PDB file of C-alpha atoms in Angstrom:
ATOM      1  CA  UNK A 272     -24.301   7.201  35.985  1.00 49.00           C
ATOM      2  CA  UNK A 273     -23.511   4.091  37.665  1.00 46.00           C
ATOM      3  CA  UNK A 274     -21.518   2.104  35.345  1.00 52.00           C
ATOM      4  CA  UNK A 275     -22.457  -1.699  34.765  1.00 51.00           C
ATOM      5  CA  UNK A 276     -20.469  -4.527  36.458  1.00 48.00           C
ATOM      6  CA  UNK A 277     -18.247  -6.526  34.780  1.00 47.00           C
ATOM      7  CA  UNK A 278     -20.815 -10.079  34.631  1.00 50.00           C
ATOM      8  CA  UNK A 279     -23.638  -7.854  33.081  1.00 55.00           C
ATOM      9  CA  UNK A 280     -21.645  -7.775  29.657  1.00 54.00           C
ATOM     10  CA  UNK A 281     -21.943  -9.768  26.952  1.00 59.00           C
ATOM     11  CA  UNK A 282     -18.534 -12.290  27.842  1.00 80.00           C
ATOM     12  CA  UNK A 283     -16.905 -11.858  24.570  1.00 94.00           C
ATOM     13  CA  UNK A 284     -14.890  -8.768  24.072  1.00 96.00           C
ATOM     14  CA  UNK A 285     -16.067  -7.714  20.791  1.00 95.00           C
ATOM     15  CA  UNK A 286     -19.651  -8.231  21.435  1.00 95.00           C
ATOM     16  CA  UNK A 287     -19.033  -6.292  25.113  1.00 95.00           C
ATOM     17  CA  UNK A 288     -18.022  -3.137  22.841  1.00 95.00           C
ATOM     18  CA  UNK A 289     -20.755  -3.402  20.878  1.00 92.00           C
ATOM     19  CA  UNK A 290     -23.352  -3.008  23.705  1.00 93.00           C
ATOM     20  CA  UNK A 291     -21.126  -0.169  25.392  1.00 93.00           C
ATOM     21  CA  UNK A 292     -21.316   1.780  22.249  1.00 92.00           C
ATOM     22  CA  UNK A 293     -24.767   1.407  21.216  1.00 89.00           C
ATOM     23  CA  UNK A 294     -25.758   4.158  22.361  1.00 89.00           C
ATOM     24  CA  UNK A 295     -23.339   6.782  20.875  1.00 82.00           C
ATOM     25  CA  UNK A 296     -24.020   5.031  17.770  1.00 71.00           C
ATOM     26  CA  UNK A 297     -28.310   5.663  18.539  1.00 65.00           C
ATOM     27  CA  UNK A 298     -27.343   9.329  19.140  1.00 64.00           C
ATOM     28  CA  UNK A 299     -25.439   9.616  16.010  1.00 60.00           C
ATOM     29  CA  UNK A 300     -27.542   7.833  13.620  1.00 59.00           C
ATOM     30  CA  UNK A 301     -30.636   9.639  14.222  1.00 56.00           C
ATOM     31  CA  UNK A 302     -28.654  13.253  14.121  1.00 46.00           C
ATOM     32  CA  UNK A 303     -30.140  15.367  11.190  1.00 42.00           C
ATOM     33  CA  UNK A 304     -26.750  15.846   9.499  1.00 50.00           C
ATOM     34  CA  UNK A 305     -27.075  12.036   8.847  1.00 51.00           C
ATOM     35  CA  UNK A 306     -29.996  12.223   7.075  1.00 48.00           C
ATOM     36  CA  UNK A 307     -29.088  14.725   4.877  1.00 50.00           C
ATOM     37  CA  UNK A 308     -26.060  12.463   3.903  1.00 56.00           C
ATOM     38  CA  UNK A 309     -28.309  10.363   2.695  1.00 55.00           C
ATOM     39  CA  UNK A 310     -29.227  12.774  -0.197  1.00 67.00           C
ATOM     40  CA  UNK A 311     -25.799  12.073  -1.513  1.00 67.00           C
ATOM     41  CA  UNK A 312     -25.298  16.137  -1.183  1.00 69.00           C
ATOM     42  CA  UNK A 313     -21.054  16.333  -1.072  1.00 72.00           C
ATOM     43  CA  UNK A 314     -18.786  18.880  -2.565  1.00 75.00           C
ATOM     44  CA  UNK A 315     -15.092  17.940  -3.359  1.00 82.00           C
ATOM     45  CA  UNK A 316     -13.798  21.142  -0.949  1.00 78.00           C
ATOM     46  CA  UNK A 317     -16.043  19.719   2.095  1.00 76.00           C
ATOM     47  CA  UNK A 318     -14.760  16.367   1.058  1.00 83.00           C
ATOM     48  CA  UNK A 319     -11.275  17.475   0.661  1.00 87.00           C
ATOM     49  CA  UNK A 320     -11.232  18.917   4.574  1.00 85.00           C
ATOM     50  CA  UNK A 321     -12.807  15.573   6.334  1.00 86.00           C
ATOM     51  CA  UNK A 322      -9.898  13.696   4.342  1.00 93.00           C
ATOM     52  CA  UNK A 323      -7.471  15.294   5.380  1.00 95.00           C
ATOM     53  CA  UNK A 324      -8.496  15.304   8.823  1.00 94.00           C
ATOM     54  CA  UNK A 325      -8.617  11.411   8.410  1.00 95.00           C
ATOM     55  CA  UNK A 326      -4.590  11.141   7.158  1.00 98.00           C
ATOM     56  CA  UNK A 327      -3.862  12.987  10.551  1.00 98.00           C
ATOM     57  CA  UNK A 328      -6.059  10.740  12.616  1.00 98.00           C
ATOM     58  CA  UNK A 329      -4.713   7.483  10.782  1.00 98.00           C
ATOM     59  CA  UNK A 330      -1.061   8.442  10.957  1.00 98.00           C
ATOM     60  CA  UNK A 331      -1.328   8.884  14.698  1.00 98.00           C
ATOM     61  CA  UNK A 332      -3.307   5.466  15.255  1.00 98.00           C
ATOM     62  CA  UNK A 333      -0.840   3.726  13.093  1.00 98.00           C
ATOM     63  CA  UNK A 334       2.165   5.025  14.496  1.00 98.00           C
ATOM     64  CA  UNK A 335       0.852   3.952  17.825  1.00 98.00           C
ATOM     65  CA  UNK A 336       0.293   0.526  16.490  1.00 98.00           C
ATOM     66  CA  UNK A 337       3.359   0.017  15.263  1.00 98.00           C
ATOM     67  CA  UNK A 338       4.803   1.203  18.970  1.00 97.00           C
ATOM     68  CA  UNK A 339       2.732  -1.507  20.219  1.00 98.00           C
ATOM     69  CA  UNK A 340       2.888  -4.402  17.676  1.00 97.00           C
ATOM     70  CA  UNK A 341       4.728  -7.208  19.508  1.00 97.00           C
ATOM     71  CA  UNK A 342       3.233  -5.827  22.982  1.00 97.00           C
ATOM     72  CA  UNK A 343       0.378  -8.597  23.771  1.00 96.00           C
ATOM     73  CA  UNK A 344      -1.994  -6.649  25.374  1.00 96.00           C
ATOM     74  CA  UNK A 345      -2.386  -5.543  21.174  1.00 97.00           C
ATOM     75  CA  UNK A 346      -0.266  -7.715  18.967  1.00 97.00           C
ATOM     76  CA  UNK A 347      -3.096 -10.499  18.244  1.00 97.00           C
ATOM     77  CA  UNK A 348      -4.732  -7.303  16.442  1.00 98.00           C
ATOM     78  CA  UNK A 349      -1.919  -6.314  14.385  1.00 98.00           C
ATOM     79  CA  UNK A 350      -3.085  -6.421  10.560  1.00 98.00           C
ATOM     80  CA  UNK A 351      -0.744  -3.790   8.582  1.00 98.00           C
ATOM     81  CA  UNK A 352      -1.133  -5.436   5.287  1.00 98.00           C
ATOM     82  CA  UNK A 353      -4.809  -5.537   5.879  1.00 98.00           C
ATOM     83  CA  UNK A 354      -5.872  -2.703   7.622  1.00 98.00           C
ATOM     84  CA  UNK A 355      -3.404   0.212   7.733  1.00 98.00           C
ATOM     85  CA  UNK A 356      -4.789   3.109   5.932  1.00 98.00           C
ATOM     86  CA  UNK A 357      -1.733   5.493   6.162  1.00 98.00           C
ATOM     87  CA  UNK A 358      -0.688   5.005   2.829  1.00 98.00           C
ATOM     88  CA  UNK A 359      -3.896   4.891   0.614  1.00 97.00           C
ATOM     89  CA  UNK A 360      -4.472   8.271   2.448  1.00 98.00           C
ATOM     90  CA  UNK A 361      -1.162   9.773   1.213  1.00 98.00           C
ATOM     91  CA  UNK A 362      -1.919   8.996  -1.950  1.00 97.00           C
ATOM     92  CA  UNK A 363      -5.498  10.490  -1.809  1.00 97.00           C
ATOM     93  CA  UNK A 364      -4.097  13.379  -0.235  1.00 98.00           C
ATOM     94  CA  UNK A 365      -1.999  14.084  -3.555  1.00 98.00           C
ATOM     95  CA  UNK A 366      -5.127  13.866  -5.263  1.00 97.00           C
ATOM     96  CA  UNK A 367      -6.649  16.536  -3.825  1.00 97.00           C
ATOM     97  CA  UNK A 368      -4.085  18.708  -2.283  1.00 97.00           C
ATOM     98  CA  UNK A 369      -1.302  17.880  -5.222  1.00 96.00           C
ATOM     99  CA  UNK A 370       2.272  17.607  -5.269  1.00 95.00           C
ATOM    100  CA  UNK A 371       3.296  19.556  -1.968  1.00 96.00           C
ATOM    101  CA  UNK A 372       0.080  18.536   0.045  1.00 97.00           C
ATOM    102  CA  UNK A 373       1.836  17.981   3.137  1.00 96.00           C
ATOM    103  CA  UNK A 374       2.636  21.744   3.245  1.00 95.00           C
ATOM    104  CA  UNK A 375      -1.127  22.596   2.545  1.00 95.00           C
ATOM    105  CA  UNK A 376      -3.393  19.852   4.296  1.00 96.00           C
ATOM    106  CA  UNK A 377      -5.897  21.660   6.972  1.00 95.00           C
ATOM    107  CA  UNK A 378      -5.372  20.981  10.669  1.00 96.00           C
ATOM    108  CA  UNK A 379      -8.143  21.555  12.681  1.00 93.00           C
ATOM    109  CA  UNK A 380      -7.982  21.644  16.502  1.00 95.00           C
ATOM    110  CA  UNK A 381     -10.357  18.970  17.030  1.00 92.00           C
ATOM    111  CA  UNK A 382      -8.085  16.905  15.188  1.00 95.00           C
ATOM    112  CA  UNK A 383      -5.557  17.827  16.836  1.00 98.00           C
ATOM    113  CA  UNK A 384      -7.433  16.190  19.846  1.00 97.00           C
ATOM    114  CA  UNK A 385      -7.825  13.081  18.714  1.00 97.00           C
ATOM    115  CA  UNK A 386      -4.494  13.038  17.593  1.00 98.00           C
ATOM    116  CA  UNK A 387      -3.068  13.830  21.400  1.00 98.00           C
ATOM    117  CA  UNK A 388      -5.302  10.954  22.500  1.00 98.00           C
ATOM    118  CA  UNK A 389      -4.287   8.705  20.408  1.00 98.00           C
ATOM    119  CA  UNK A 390      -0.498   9.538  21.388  1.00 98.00           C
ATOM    120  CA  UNK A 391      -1.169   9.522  24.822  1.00 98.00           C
ATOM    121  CA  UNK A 392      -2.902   5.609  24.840  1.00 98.00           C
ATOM    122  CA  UNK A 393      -0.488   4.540  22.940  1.00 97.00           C
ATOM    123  CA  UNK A 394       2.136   5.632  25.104  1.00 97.00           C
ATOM    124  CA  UNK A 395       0.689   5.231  28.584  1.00 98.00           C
ATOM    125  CA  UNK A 396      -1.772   2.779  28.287  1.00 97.00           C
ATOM    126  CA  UNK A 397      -1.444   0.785  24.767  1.00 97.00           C
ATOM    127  CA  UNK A 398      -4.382  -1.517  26.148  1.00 97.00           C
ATOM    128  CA  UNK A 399      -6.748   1.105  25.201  1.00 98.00           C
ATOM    129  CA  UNK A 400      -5.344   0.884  21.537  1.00 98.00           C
ATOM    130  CA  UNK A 401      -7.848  -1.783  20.854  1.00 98.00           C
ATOM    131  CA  UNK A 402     -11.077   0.310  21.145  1.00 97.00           C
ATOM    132  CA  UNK A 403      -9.667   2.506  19.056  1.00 97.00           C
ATOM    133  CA  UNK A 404      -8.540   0.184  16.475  1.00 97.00           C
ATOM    134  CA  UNK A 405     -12.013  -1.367  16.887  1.00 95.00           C
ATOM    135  CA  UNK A 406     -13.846   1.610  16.002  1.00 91.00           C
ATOM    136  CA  UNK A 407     -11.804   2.842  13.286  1.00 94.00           C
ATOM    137  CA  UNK A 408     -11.355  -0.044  11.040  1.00 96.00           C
ATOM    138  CA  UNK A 409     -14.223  -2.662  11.636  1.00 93.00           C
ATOM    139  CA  UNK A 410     -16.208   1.009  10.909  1.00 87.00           C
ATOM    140  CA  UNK A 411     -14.129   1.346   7.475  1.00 89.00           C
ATOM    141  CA  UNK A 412     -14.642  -2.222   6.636  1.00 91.00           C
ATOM    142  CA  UNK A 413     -18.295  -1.832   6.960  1.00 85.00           C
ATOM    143  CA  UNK A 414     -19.335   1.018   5.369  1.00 76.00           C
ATOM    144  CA  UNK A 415     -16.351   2.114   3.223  1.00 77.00           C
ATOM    145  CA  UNK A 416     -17.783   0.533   0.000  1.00 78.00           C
ATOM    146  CA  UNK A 417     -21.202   2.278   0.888  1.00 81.00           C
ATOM    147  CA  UNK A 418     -19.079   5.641   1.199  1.00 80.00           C
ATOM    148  CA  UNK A 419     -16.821   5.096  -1.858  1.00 84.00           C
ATOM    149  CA  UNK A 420     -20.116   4.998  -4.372  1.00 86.00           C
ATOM    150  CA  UNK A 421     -21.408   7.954  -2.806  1.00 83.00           C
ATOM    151  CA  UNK A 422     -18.665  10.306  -3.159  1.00 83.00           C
ATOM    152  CA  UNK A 423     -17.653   8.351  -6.597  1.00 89.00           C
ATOM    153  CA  UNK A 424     -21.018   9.734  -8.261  1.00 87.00           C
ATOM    154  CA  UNK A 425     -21.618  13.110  -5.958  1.00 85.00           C
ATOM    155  CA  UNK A 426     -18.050  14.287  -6.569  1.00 87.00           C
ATOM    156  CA  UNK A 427     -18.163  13.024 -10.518  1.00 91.00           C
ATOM    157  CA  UNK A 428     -15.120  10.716  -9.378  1.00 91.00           C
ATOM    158  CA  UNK A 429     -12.936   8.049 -11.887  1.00 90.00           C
ATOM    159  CA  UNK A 430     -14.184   4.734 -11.869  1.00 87.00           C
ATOM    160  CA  UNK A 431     -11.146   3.601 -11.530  1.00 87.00           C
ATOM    161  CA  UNK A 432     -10.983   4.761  -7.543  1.00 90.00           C
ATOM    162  CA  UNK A 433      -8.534   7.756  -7.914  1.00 93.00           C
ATOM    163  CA  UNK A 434      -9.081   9.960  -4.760  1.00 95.00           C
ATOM    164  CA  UNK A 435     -10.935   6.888  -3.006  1.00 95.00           C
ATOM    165  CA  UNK A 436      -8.023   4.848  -2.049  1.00 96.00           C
ATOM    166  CA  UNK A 437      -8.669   5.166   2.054  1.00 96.00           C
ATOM    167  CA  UNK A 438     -11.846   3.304   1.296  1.00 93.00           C
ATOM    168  CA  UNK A 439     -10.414   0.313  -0.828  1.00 92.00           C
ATOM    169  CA  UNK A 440      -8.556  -2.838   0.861  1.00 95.00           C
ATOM    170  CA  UNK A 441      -7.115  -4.916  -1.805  1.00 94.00           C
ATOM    171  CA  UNK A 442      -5.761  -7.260   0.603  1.00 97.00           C
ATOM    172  CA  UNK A 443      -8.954  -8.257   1.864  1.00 96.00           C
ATOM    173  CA  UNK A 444     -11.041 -10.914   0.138  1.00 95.00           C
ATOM    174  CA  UNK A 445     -13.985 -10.963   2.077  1.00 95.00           C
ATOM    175  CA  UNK A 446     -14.953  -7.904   4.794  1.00 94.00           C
ATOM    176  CA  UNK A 447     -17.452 -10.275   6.431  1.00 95.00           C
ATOM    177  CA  UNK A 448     -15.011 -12.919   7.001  1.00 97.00           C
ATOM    178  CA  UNK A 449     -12.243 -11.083   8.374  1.00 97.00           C
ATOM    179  CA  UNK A 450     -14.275  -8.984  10.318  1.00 96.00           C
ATOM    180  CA  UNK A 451     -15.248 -12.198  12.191  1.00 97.00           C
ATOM    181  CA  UNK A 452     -11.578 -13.027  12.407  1.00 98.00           C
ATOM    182  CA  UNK A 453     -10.773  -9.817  13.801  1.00 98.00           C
ATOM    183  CA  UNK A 454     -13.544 -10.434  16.428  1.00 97.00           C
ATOM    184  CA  UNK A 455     -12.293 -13.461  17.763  1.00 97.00           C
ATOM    185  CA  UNK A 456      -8.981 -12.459  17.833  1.00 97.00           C
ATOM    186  CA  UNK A 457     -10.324  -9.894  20.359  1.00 97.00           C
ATOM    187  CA  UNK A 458     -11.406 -12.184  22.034  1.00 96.00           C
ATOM    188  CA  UNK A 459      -8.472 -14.004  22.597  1.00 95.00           C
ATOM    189  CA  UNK A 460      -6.984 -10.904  24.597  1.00 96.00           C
ATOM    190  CA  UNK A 461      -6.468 -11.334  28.087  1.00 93.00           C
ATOM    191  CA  UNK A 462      -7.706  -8.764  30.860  1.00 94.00           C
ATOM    192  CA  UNK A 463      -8.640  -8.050  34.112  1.00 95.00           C
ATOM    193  CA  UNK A 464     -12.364  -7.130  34.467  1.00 95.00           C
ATOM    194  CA  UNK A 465     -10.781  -3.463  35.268  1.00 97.00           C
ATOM    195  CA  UNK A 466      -8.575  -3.012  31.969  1.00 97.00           C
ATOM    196  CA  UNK A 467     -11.750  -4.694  30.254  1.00 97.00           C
ATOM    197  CA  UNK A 468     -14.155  -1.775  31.445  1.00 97.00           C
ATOM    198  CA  UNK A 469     -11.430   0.876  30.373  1.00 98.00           C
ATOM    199  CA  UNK A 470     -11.285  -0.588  27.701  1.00 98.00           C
ATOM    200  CA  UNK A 471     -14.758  -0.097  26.651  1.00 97.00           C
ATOM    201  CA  UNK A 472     -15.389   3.113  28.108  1.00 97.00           C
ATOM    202  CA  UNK A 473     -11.961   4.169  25.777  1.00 97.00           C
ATOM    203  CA  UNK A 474     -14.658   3.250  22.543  1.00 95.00           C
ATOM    204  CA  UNK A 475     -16.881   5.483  24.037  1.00 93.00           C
ATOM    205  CA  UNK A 476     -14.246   8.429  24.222  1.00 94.00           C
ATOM    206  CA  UNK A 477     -13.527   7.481  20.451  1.00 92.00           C
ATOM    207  CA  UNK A 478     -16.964   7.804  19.656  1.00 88.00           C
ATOM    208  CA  UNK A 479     -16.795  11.245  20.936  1.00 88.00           C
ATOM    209  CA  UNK A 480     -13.724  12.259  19.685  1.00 90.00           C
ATOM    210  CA  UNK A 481     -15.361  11.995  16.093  1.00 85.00           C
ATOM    211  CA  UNK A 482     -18.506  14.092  17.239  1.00 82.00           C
ATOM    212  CA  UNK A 483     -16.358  16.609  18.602  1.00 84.00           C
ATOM    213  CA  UNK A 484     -14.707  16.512  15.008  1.00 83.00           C
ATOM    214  CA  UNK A 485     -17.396  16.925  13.026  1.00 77.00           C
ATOM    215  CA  UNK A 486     -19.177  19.822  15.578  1.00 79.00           C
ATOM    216  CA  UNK A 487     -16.019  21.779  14.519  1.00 81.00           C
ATOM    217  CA  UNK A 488     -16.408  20.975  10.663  1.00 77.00           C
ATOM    218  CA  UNK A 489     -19.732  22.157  11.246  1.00 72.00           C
ATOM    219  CA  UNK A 490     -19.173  25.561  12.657  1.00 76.00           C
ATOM    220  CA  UNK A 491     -16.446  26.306  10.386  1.00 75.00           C
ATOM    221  CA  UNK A 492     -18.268  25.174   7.472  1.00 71.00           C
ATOM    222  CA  UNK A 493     -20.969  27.324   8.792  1.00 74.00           C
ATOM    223  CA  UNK A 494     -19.333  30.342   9.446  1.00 77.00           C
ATOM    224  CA  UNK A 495     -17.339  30.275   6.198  1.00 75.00           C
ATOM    225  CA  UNK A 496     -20.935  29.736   4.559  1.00 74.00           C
ATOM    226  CA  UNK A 497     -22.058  33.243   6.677  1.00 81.00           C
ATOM    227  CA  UNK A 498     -18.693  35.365   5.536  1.00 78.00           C
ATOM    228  CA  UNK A 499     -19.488  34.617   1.929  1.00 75.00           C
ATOM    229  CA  UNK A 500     -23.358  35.633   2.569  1.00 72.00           C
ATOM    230  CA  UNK A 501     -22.850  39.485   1.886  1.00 60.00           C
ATOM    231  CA  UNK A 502     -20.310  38.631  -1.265  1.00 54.00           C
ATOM    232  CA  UNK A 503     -23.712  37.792  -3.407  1.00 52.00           C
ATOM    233  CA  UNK A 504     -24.988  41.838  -2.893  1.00 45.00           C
ATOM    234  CA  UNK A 505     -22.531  43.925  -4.047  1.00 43.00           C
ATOM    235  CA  UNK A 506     -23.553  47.002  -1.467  1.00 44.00           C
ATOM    236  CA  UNK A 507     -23.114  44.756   1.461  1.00 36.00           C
ATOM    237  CA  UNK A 508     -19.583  43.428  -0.021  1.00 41.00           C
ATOM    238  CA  UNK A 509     -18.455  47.119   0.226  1.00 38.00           C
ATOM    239  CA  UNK A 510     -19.279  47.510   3.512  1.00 37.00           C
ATOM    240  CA  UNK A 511     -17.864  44.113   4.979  1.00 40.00           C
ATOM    241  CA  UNK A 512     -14.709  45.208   3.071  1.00 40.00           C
ATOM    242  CA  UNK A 513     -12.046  42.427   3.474  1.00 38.00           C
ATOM    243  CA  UNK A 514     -13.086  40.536   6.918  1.00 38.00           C
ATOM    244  CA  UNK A 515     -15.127  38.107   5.162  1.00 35.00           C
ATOM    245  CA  UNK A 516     -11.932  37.254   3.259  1.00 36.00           C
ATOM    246  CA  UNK A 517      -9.576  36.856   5.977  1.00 38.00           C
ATOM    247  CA  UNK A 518     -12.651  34.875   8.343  1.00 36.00           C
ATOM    248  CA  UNK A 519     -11.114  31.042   8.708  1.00 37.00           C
ATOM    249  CA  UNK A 520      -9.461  30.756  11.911  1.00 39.00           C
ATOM    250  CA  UNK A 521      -5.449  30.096  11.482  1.00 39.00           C
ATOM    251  CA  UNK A 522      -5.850  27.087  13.744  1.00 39.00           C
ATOM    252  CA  UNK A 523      -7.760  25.393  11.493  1.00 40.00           C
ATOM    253  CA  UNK A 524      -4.650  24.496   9.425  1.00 41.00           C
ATOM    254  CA  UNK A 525      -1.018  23.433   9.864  1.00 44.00           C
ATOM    255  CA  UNK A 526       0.844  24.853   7.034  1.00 43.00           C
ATOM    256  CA  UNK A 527      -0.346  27.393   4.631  1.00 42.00           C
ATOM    257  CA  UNK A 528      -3.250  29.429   4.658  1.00 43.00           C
ATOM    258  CA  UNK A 529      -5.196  27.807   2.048  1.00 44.00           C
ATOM    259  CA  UNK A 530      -8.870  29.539   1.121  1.00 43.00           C
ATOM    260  CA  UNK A 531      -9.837  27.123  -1.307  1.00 41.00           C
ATOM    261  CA  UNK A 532     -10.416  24.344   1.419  1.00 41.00           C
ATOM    262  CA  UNK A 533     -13.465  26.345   1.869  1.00 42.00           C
ATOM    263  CA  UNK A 534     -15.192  28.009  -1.084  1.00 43.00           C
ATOM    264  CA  UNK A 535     -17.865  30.234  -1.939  1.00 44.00           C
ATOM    265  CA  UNK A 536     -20.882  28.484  -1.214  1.00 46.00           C
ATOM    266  CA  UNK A 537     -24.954  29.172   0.019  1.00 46.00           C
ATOM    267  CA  UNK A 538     -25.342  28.360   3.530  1.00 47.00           C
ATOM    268  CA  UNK A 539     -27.501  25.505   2.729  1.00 45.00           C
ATOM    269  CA  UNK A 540     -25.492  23.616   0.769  1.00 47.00           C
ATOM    270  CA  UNK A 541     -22.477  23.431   3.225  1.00 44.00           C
ATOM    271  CA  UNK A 542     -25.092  22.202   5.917  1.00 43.00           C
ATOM    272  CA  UNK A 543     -26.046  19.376   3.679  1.00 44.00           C
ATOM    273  CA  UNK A 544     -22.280  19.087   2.565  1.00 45.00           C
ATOM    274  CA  UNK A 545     -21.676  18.133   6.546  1.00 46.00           C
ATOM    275  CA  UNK A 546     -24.223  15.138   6.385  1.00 46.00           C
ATOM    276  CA  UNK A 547     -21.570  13.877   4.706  1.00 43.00           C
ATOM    277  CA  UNK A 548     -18.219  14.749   6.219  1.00 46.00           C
ATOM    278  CA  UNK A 549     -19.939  13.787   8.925  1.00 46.00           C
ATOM    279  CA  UNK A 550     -20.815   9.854   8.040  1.00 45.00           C
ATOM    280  CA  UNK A 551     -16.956   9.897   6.708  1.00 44.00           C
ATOM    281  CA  UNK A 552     -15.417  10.867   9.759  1.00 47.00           C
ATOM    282  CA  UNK A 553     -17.648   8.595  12.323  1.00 47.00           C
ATOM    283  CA  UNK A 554     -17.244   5.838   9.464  1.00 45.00           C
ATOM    284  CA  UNK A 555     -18.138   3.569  12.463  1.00 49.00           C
ATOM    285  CA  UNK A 556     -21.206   4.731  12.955  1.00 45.00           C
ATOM    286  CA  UNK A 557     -22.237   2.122  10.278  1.00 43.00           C
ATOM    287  CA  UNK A 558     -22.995  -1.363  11.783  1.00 46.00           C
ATOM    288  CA  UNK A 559     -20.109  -3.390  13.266  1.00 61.00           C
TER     289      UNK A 559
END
């Protein structure tokens, strides 16, 4: 596909991202899995997994941000007190994973991914930092709150946020207001029409970094949901012996093999519990 010259954009930066992603975000928002999310259908060990897949994500993006804070090409975008999610995740992670979480917290390849990505811009080509930036955090600022309710009554959740702390910026007043700040600080950045169009083609790679994340929740959510199948008739348990208890792939964590990430579940309610890992992960699928 023939990509679209540099005067066909919109002239401002943020609103040039916009366009380029519109259609990822048309592809995602009409997915089924979305739909389903909808329904409010969550359970705290899908929830648990797309968290944790978040802390490695954010910890990556961050430390690549702080490589990269006084460098111009991203230093008119550098909001730590703000934006920087690294620690509200560490403490949700001790909320669900407990004391020695760092020892237990999944890893899934497709994490693992993203991750390398995010290492590699930051590194190599720290430009490219602000499209991921961009479709991280103005995504969390815009439908965090949304998200936060949600899992706060699915998951039966204190009112006072515990477990929810990646969605909650206390030093933010007003999301609307310093979204638009963030925006024209983008704008302010300086770039040749070249860096400009990597630049936006970067926020489409982001885009599908988080599909490819959630297709692998998917299929081992699925799969997991298939092993367990036969555990319900007691003849058919016999026969599978132990392979349906030994069925998670290894790779899909870092430290210890933990088989409570993924419980005992009917197959149809871990494909409605992806509708909403799903919306967590590509938290910028809502509108930015």
């Amino acid at each position: 596909m023939e990509r679209p010259q540099p005067d066909s954009m919109p002239q401002d930066l943020s609103e040039a991202l916009k366009e380029a992603t519109k259609e990822v975000h048309t592809q995602a928002e009409n997915a089924e899995f979305m739909k389903n999310f909808q329904k409010g259908e969550v359970t705290r060990e899908g929830f648990k997994l797309v968290m944790a897949s978040l802390y490695h994500i954010y910890v990556a993006l961050e430390e690549e941000i702080e490589r990269n804070k006084e460098n111009p090409v991203y230093s008119p975008l550098y909001f730590p007190e703000e934006l920087h999610r690294q620690a509200a995740l560490e403490q949700d992670m001790a909320f669900w994973y407990g004391a020695h979480w760092q020892e237990t917290i999944p890893y899934t390849q497709a994490t693992k991914r993203y991750v390398q990505r995010l290492q590699e811009v930051g590194r190599a080509e720290p430009e490219l930092l602000v499209a991921h930036a961009y479709t991280r955090y103005l995504g969390d600022l815009s439908g965090g709150q949304v998200l936060k309710k949600i899992a706060q009554k699915a998951l039966n959740l204190p009112s006072s946020g515990e477990g929810l702390a990646f969605f909650t910026f206390p030093n933010i007043a007003s999301a609307t207001k310093f979204k638009q700040l963030y925006r024209s600080r983008m704008n302010t950045l300086e770039m040749t029409p070249e860096v400009r169009q990597r630049v936006l083609d970067e926020a489409k790679t982001a885009f599908l970094l988080n599909i490819q994340l959630f297709e692998e929740l998917q299929g081992l959510l699925t799969q997991k949901a298939k092993d367990r199948e036969p555990s319900q008739a007691p003849d058919l348990h016999r026969r599978a012996g132990s392979k349906a208890q030994d069925s998670v792939p290894a790779k899909a964590s870092r430290g210890k093999h933990q088989p409570s990430v993924l419980s005992q579940a009917p197959l149809l309610r871990w494909v409605l519990t992806l509708s909403f890992l799903v919306a967590t992960v590509a938290v910028g699928l809502y509108a930015m």
